């Protein structure tokens, strides 16, 4: 694993132009708002507004370690990674998450820590963020639909979060749940899956050092279309396991049923490990299309993370436990 140095280029070059323009407009707007505030000291404001954004900005400022887990493969452009997305809460087209992502309400953000923990909690994201050093990790992302990307995530190991609340001896699985807000999430007004989106990992998968909670990408806070403000990233599994906009983390004794397994157990398994030898019923998984690249490339066993994770599955028939 060689070190990675984030390219030192102007923000205007790495951020899609309209996002950059929007941000500038937002900054101008909040500067004006600040001026108004100073003349209206009695005005009430929720004290949690934007608190996680400030904490995250501080954390990024304090410095971030970098590790390349993609063997020097080129990064997917930030434009491709933020305009070609699966986030069915916004619709089924790849462009929908970027078009409708602004409707996602991320302020304040609370996460419910439930089930087989010594200490259950309902915790504000800023209080989670305060506890951890942020790491940048470059991972391959392989969608079950056969496209792939290489993305520099910003986050921390899920294991650190789980151990903070103390797992009980009965915690065999971790279930994750995404935001449910049909008023703002137009995709949730249709019954594509049984909303909210739910995913799950076996406890050893959840505790694996590669499994991370991501709160940003490309050196900045997570764009809404990529699962703001916090999402799961499990690089050796098909992308649908990497659940976005997480509001609940539940430790369970019994194996839960993820949304895709409930919808179609023949097509989507609980494990969903990237495996070129196990085809989807409707297509081969042997090759993939790297977004931004011509042609196709071979799909790697466990998405290239076999050295790290293959031992989690020794003795399991991966054709059966797909
Ligand atoms: N809540 C939620 N999480 C989700 C999805 C979704 O529709 N809703 N799509 C999944 C799928 S199929 C993929 S491939 C990845 C895509 O992540 P990206 O858009 O950041 O590349 O998110 C996953 N997480
Ligand atoms: Mo996917």
CSV table of C-alpha atoms and ligand atoms in Angstrom, one decimal:
chain,number,residue,atom,x,y,z
A,1,UNK,CA,0.0,0.0,0.0
A,2,UNK,CA,1.7,3.2,-1.0
A,3,UNK,CA,1.1,6.6,0.4
A,4,UNK,CA,-1.2,8.9,-1.5
A,5,UNK,CA,-0.9,12.6,-1.9
A,6,UNK,CA,-4.0,14.5,-2.6
A,7,UNK,CA,-3.4,16.6,-5.7
A,8,UNK,CA,-3.0,20.3,-4.9
A,9,UNK,CA,-5.3,22.0,-7.3
A,10,UNK,CA,-7.7,24.9,-7.0
A,11,UNK,CA,-11.1,24.0,-5.6
A,12,UNK,CA,-12.7,25.5,-8.8
A,13,UNK,CA,-11.0,22.7,-10.7
A,14,UNK,CA,-12.0,19.7,-8.6
A,15,UNK,CA,-15.6,20.7,-8.0
A,16,UNK,CA,-18.2,20.7,-10.7
A,17,UNK,CA,-18.7,24.3,-11.8
A,18,UNK,CA,-22.3,24.6,-10.8
A,19,UNK,CA,-21.7,23.1,-7.4
A,20,UNK,CA,-18.8,25.6,-6.9
A,21,UNK,CA,-21.0,28.5,-8.0
A,22,UNK,CA,-23.8,27.3,-5.7
A,23,UNK,CA,-21.4,27.1,-2.8
A,24,UNK,CA,-20.2,30.7,-3.5
A,25,UNK,CA,-23.7,31.9,-3.5
A,26,UNK,CA,-24.4,30.0,-0.3
A,27,UNK,CA,-21.4,31.6,1.4
A,28,UNK,CA,-22.5,35.1,0.2
A,29,UNK,CA,-25.9,34.3,1.5
A,30,UNK,CA,-24.7,33.2,4.9
A,31,UNK,CA,-22.4,36.2,5.2
A,32,UNK,CA,-25.5,38.4,4.7
A,33,UNK,CA,-27.4,36.3,7.2
A,34,UNK,CA,-24.6,36.7,9.8
A,35,UNK,CA,-24.8,40.5,9.4
A,36,UNK,CA,-28.5,40.4,10.1
A,37,UNK,CA,-28.0,38.2,13.1
A,38,UNK,CA,-25.6,40.6,14.7
A,39,UNK,CA,-28.4,43.2,14.7
A,40,UNK,CA,-31.0,40.8,16.1
A,41,UNK,CA,-29.4,39.2,19.2
A,42,UNK,CA,-32.8,38.2,20.6
A,43,UNK,CA,-33.6,36.0,17.5
A,44,UNK,CA,-33.9,32.4,18.3
A,45,UNK,CA,-31.9,29.8,16.4
A,46,UNK,CA,-31.7,26.1,17.0
A,47,UNK,CA,-28.2,25.6,18.5
A,48,UNK,CA,-27.6,22.4,16.4
A,49,UNK,CA,-28.0,24.1,13.0
A,50,UNK,CA,-24.9,23.3,10.9
A,51,UNK,CA,-23.0,22.1,14.0
A,52,UNK,CA,-21.8,18.9,12.3
A,53,UNK,CA,-20.6,21.0,9.3
A,54,UNK,CA,-18.4,23.1,11.6
A,55,UNK,CA,-17.1,20.0,13.4
A,56,UNK,CA,-16.3,18.3,10.1
A,57,UNK,CA,-14.6,21.4,8.7
A,58,UNK,CA,-12.5,21.6,11.8
A,59,UNK,CA,-11.6,17.9,11.5
A,60,UNK,CA,-10.5,18.3,7.9
A,61,UNK,CA,-8.5,21.4,8.9
A,62,UNK,CA,-6.7,19.4,11.6
A,63,UNK,CA,-5.4,17.0,8.9
A,64,UNK,CA,-6.3,13.7,7.4
A,65,UNK,CA,-4.1,10.6,6.9
A,66,UNK,CA,-4.1,9.2,3.4
A,67,UNK,CA,-4.0,5.5,2.3
A,68,UNK,CA,-4.4,4.2,-1.2
A,69,UNK,CA,-6.3,0.9,-1.2
A,70,UNK,CA,-6.6,0.8,-5.0
A,71,UNK,CA,-2.9,0.2,-6.0
A,72,UNK,CA,-2.4,3.5,-7.6
A,73,UNK,CA,-5.4,3.2,-10.1
A,74,UNK,CA,-6.6,6.6,-11.3
A,75,UNK,CA,-9.3,8.3,-9.3
A,76,UNK,CA,-12.7,8.6,-11.0
A,77,UNK,CA,-13.3,12.3,-11.7
A,78,UNK,CA,-15.3,14.1,-9.1
A,79,UNK,CA,-17.7,15.1,-11.8
A,80,UNK,CA,-18.5,11.4,-12.7
A,81,UNK,CA,-18.6,10.4,-9.0
A,82,UNK,CA,-21.2,13.1,-8.2
A,83,UNK,CA,-23.4,12.9,-11.3
A,84,UNK,CA,-23.7,9.2,-12.0
A,85,UNK,CA,-25.2,7.7,-8.9
A,86,UNK,CA,-27.6,5.2,-7.5
A,87,UNK,CA,-29.7,6.7,-4.7
A,88,UNK,CA,-33.2,5.4,-5.4
A,89,UNK,CA,-34.7,7.7,-2.8
A,90,UNK,CA,-34.4,10.4,-5.5
A,91,UNK,CA,-35.5,8.3,-8.5
A,92,UNK,CA,-34.1,5.5,-10.7
A,93,UNK,CA,-32.2,7.5,-13.2
A,94,UNK,CA,-28.4,7.9,-12.7
A,95,UNK,CA,-28.8,11.7,-12.9
A,96,UNK,CA,-31.7,11.9,-10.4
A,97,UNK,CA,-29.6,12.0,-7.2
A,98,UNK,CA,-27.7,15.0,-8.4
A,99,UNK,CA,-30.8,16.8,-9.7
A,100,UNK,CA,-32.9,16.2,-6.6
A,101,UNK,CA,-30.2,15.8,-3.9
A,102,UNK,CA,-30.8,19.3,-2.6
A,103,UNK,CA,-34.1,18.1,-1.1
A,104,UNK,CA,-32.2,15.9,1.4
A,105,UNK,CA,-32.6,17.4,4.9
A,106,UNK,CA,-29.3,16.9,6.7
A,107,UNK,CA,-29.4,19.5,9.5
A,108,UNK,CA,-29.4,18.5,12.3
A,109,UNK,CA,-28.4,14.9,11.8
A,110,UNK,CA,-29.0,12.3,14.5
A,111,UNK,CA,-28.1,8.7,14.5
A,112,UNK,CA,-30.0,6.1,16.6
A,113,UNK,CA,-27.7,3.4,18.1
A,114,UNK,CA,-30.0,0.5,19.0
A,115,UNK,CA,-30.3,-3.1,20.1
A,116,UNK,CA,-27.4,-5.2,21.4
A,117,UNK,CA,-25.2,-2.4,22.7
A,118,UNK,CA,-24.2,-1.8,26.3
A,119,UNK,CA,-25.1,1.8,25.7
A,120,UNK,CA,-27.8,2.7,23.2
A,121,UNK,CA,-28.0,6.3,22.2
A,122,UNK,CA,-29.5,8.9,19.9
A,123,UNK,CA,-26.5,10.9,19.0
A,124,UNK,CA,-25.9,14.1,17.0
A,125,UNK,CA,-23.4,13.6,14.1
A,126,UNK,CA,-21.1,16.4,15.5
A,127,UNK,CA,-20.7,14.3,18.7
A,128,UNK,CA,-19.7,11.3,16.7
A,129,UNK,CA,-17.3,13.4,14.5
A,130,UNK,CA,-15.6,14.9,17.5
A,131,UNK,CA,-14.3,11.5,18.6
A,132,UNK,CA,-12.4,10.4,15.5
A,133,UNK,CA,-9.4,11.4,13.4
A,134,UNK,CA,-10.5,11.4,9.8
A,135,UNK,CA,-8.8,9.2,7.3
A,136,UNK,CA,-8.8,9.4,3.5
A,137,UNK,CA,-9.0,6.0,1.9
A,138,UNK,CA,-9.0,5.3,-1.8
A,139,UNK,CA,-11.3,2.3,-2.5
A,140,UNK,CA,-12.7,0.7,-5.6
A,141,UNK,CA,-16.5,0.8,-5.8
A,142,UNK,CA,-18.1,-2.0,-7.8
A,143,UNK,CA,-21.9,-1.8,-8.5
A,144,UNK,CA,-23.8,-5.0,-9.0
A,145,UNK,CA,-24.9,-3.4,-12.4
A,146,UNK,CA,-21.2,-3.9,-13.6
A,147,UNK,CA,-19.9,-0.3,-13.5
A,148,UNK,CA,-17.1,0.7,-11.1
A,149,UNK,CA,-15.3,3.8,-9.8
A,150,UNK,CA,-12.2,4.6,-7.7
A,151,UNK,CA,-13.2,7.1,-4.9
A,152,UNK,CA,-11.2,8.8,-2.2
A,153,UNK,CA,-13.5,8.6,0.9
A,154,UNK,CA,-13.1,10.6,4.1
A,155,UNK,CA,-14.2,8.8,7.3
A,156,UNK,CA,-13.3,6.5,10.1
A,157,UNK,CA,-13.5,2.7,10.7
A,158,UNK,CA,-17.1,1.5,11.6
A,159,UNK,CA,-15.4,-0.7,14.3
A,160,UNK,CA,-14.5,2.4,16.3
A,161,UNK,CA,-18.1,3.5,16.4
A,162,UNK,CA,-19.4,0.1,17.3
A,163,UNK,CA,-16.9,-0.5,20.1
A,164,UNK,CA,-17.6,3.0,21.6
A,165,UNK,CA,-21.1,1.9,22.5
A,166,UNK,CA,-20.0,-1.6,23.6
A,167,UNK,CA,-21.4,-4.5,21.7
A,168,UNK,CA,-23.0,-7.2,23.8
A,169,UNK,CA,-22.2,-10.9,23.4
A,170,UNK,CA,-25.5,-11.3,21.5
A,171,UNK,CA,-24.5,-8.9,18.7
A,172,UNK,CA,-24.2,-11.2,15.7
A,173,UNK,CA,-25.3,-8.7,13.0
A,174,UNK,CA,-25.3,-5.0,12.4
A,175,UNK,CA,-28.3,-3.5,10.6
A,176,UNK,CA,-28.3,0.0,9.0
A,177,UNK,CA,-31.2,2.1,8.0
A,178,UNK,CA,-31.4,5.2,5.7
A,179,UNK,CA,-33.5,8.3,6.2
A,180,UNK,CA,-37.2,8.0,5.6
A,181,UNK,CA,-38.7,11.3,4.4
A,182,UNK,CA,-41.2,10.8,1.5
A,183,UNK,CA,-42.1,14.5,1.6
A,184,UNK,CA,-38.6,15.4,0.4
A,185,UNK,CA,-37.5,12.1,-1.1
A,186,UNK,CA,-39.6,11.7,-4.2
A,187,UNK,CA,-38.5,8.1,-4.8
A,188,UNK,CA,-40.0,7.1,-1.5
A,189,UNK,CA,-43.5,8.0,-2.8
A,190,UNK,CA,-43.2,4.9,-5.0
A,191,UNK,CA,-42.9,1.4,-3.5
A,192,UNK,CA,-39.7,0.3,-5.4
A,193,UNK,CA,-38.4,-1.3,-2.2
A,194,UNK,CA,-39.9,-1.5,1.2
A,195,UNK,CA,-38.7,1.9,2.5
A,196,UNK,CA,-36.6,2.9,4.4
A,197,UNK,CA,-33.6,1.3,2.6
A,198,UNK,CA,-32.0,-1.2,5.0
A,199,UNK,CA,-28.7,-3.1,4.8
A,200,UNK,CA,-26.8,-5.4,7.1
A,201,UNK,CA,-23.4,-7.0,7.8
A,202,UNK,CA,-22.3,-9.9,9.8
A,203,UNK,CA,-20.5,-8.7,12.9
A,204,UNK,CA,-17.1,-9.8,11.7
A,205,UNK,CA,-17.7,-7.9,8.4
A,206,UNK,CA,-18.8,-4.8,10.4
A,207,UNK,CA,-15.8,-4.9,12.6
A,208,UNK,CA,-13.3,-5.5,9.7
A,209,UNK,CA,-10.8,-2.6,9.5
A,210,UNK,CA,-11.7,-1.9,5.8
A,211,UNK,CA,-15.3,-1.2,6.6
A,212,UNK,CA,-15.8,2.5,7.1
A,213,UNK,CA,-18.2,5.2,7.8
A,214,UNK,CA,-17.6,7.9,5.3
A,215,UNK,CA,-18.5,11.5,5.9
A,216,UNK,CA,-16.8,13.0,2.9
A,217,UNK,CA,-15.1,12.4,-0.4
A,218,UNK,CA,-12.4,14.2,-2.5
A,219,UNK,CA,-11.4,16.1,0.6
A,220,UNK,CA,-14.8,17.7,1.2
A,221,UNK,CA,-18.0,16.9,3.1
A,222,UNK,CA,-20.2,14.2,1.5
A,223,UNK,CA,-22.3,15.5,-1.4
A,224,UNK,CA,-26.0,14.8,-0.8
A,225,UNK,CA,-26.2,12.6,-3.9
A,226,UNK,CA,-23.4,10.3,-2.4
A,227,UNK,CA,-25.2,9.8,0.9
A,228,UNK,CA,-24.7,12.9,3.1
A,229,UNK,CA,-24.0,13.3,5.8
A,230,UNK,CA,-22.8,9.8,6.7
A,231,UNK,CA,-22.8,6.5,4.8
A,232,UNK,CA,-21.3,3.1,5.0
A,233,UNK,CA,-18.5,2.0,2.6
A,234,UNK,CA,-17.7,-1.8,2.3
A,235,UNK,CA,-15.3,-2.0,-0.6
A,236,UNK,CA,-15.3,-5.8,-1.2
A,237,UNK,CA,-19.1,-5.9,-1.6
A,238,UNK,CA,-21.4,-4.7,-4.4
A,239,UNK,CA,-22.2,-1.1,-4.0
A,240,UNK,CA,-25.8,-1.6,-2.7
A,241,UNK,CA,-24.4,-2.8,0.6
A,242,UNK,CA,-22.8,0.7,1.1
A,243,UNK,CA,-25.9,2.3,2.4
A,244,UNK,CA,-26.3,6.1,2.3
A,245,UNK,CA,-27.6,8.7,4.7
A,246,UNK,CA,-27.6,6.4,7.7
A,247,UNK,CA,-30.0,7.3,10.6
A,248,UNK,CA,-30.0,4.1,12.6
A,249,UNK,CA,-27.3,1.5,13.5
A,250,UNK,CA,-28.8,-1.6,15.1
A,251,UNK,CA,-26.9,-4.5,16.7
A,252,UNK,CA,-29.0,-7.7,16.4
A,253,UNK,CA,-28.8,-11.3,17.5
A,254,UNK,CA,-30.8,-12.7,14.5
A,255,UNK,CA,-29.9,-12.2,10.9
A,256,UNK,CA,-32.0,-9.3,9.5
A,257,UNK,CA,-33.3,-9.1,5.9
A,258,UNK,CA,-31.8,-6.3,3.8
A,259,UNK,CA,-34.2,-4.4,1.5
A,260,UNK,CA,-32.7,-5.9,-1.7
A,261,UNK,CA,-32.9,-9.4,-0.3
A,262,UNK,CA,-36.6,-8.8,0.6
A,263,UNK,CA,-37.3,-7.5,-2.9
A,264,UNK,CA,-35.6,-10.2,-4.8
A,265,UNK,CA,-33.6,-13.0,-3.0
A,266,UNK,CA,-32.7,-14.7,-6.2
A,267,UNK,CA,-30.9,-11.6,-7.6
A,268,UNK,CA,-29.5,-10.1,-4.4
A,269,UNK,CA,-27.9,-12.0,-1.5
A,270,UNK,CA,-27.1,-11.1,2.0
A,271,UNK,CA,-23.4,-11.2,1.4
A,272,UNK,CA,-23.2,-9.6,-2.0
A,273,UNK,CA,-19.4,-10.1,-2.1
A,274,UNK,CA,-17.9,-9.0,-5.4
A,275,UNK,CA,-17.2,-12.3,-7.2
A,276,UNK,CA,-16.4,-12.6,-10.9
A,277,UNK,CA,-17.4,-16.3,-10.8
A,278,UNK,CA,-20.9,-15.9,-9.4
A,279,UNK,CA,-23.1,-14.4,-12.1
A,280,UNK,CA,-26.2,-12.3,-11.4
A,281,UNK,CA,-29.2,-14.3,-12.8
A,282,UNK,CA,-29.5,-11.8,-15.6
A,283,UNK,CA,-25.9,-11.0,-16.4
A,284,UNK,CA,-22.3,-12.0,-16.0
A,285,UNK,CA,-20.2,-10.4,-13.2
A,286,UNK,CA,-16.8,-11.4,-14.8
A,287,UNK,CA,-16.1,-8.0,-16.2
A,288,UNK,CA,-16.9,-4.4,-15.4
A,289,UNK,CA,-16.9,-0.9,-17.0
A,290,UNK,CA,-14.8,1.6,-15.1
A,291,UNK,CA,-16.6,4.9,-15.4
A,292,UNK,CA,-14.5,7.4,-17.4
A,293,UNK,CA,-12.5,4.6,-19.1
A,294,UNK,CA,-13.1,2.9,-22.5
A,295,UNK,CA,-13.6,-0.9,-22.8
A,296,UNK,CA,-14.0,-3.3,-20.0
A,297,UNK,CA,-11.8,-4.7,-17.3
A,298,UNK,CA,-11.7,-8.0,-15.4
A,299,UNK,CA,-13.6,-7.9,-12.1
A,300,UNK,CA,-11.4,-8.9,-9.2
A,301,UNK,CA,-12.3,-11.5,-6.5
A,302,UNK,CA,-13.6,-9.5,-3.5
A,303,UNK,CA,-13.1,-6.4,-5.7
A,304,UNK,CA,-9.3,-6.8,-5.2
A,305,UNK,CA,-9.5,-7.1,-1.4
A,306,UNK,CA,-9.2,-10.9,-1.2
A,307,UNK,CA,-5.9,-10.7,0.9
A,308,UNK,CA,-7.7,-8.7,3.5
A,309,UNK,CA,-11.1,-10.4,3.6
A,310,UNK,CA,-11.1,-13.9,2.1
A,311,UNK,CA,-10.6,-15.5,5.5
A,312,UNK,CA,-14.0,-14.2,6.6
A,313,UNK,CA,-15.5,-16.7,4.3
A,314,UNK,CA,-13.4,-19.8,4.6
A,315,UNK,CA,-15.5,-23.0,4.4
A,316,UNK,CA,-18.5,-21.1,2.9
A,317,UNK,CA,-19.8,-22.1,-0.5
A,318,UNK,CA,-19.8,-18.7,-2.2
A,319,UNK,CA,-22.0,-19.9,-5.0
A,320,UNK,CA,-24.7,-20.6,-2.4
A,321,UNK,CA,-23.9,-17.7,-0.1
A,322,UNK,CA,-23.9,-15.0,-2.7
B,1,LIG,N1,-30.0,4.7,0.9
B,1,LIG,C1,-29.4,4.2,-0.2
B,1,LIG,N2,-28.2,3.8,-0.2
B,1,LIG,C2,-27.6,3.3,-1.4
B,1,LIG,C3,-28.3,3.3,-2.6
B,1,LIG,C4,-29.7,3.7,-2.6
B,1,LIG,O1,-30.4,3.7,-3.5
B,1,LIG,N3,-30.2,4.2,-1.4
B,1,LIG,N4,-27.8,2.7,-3.7
B,1,LIG,C5,-26.6,1.8,-3.5
B,1,LIG,C6,-26.0,1.4,-4.7
B,1,LIG,S1,-26.8,0.4,-5.7
B,1,LIG,C7,-24.7,1.9,-5.0
B,1,LIG,S2,-23.9,1.2,-6.4
B,1,LIG,C8,-24.0,2.9,-4.2
B,1,LIG,C9,-23.6,4.0,-5.1
B,1,LIG,O2,-22.9,5.0,-4.4
B,1,LIG,P1,-22.4,6.3,-5.1
B,1,LIG,O3,-23.6,6.9,-5.8
B,1,LIG,O4,-21.9,7.2,-4.1
B,1,LIG,O5,-21.3,5.9,-6.1
B,1,LIG,O6,-24.8,3.4,-3.2
B,1,LIG,C10,-25.6,2.4,-2.5
B,1,LIG,N5,-26.3,2.9,-1.3
B,2,LIG,MO1,-25.2,-0.6,-7.1
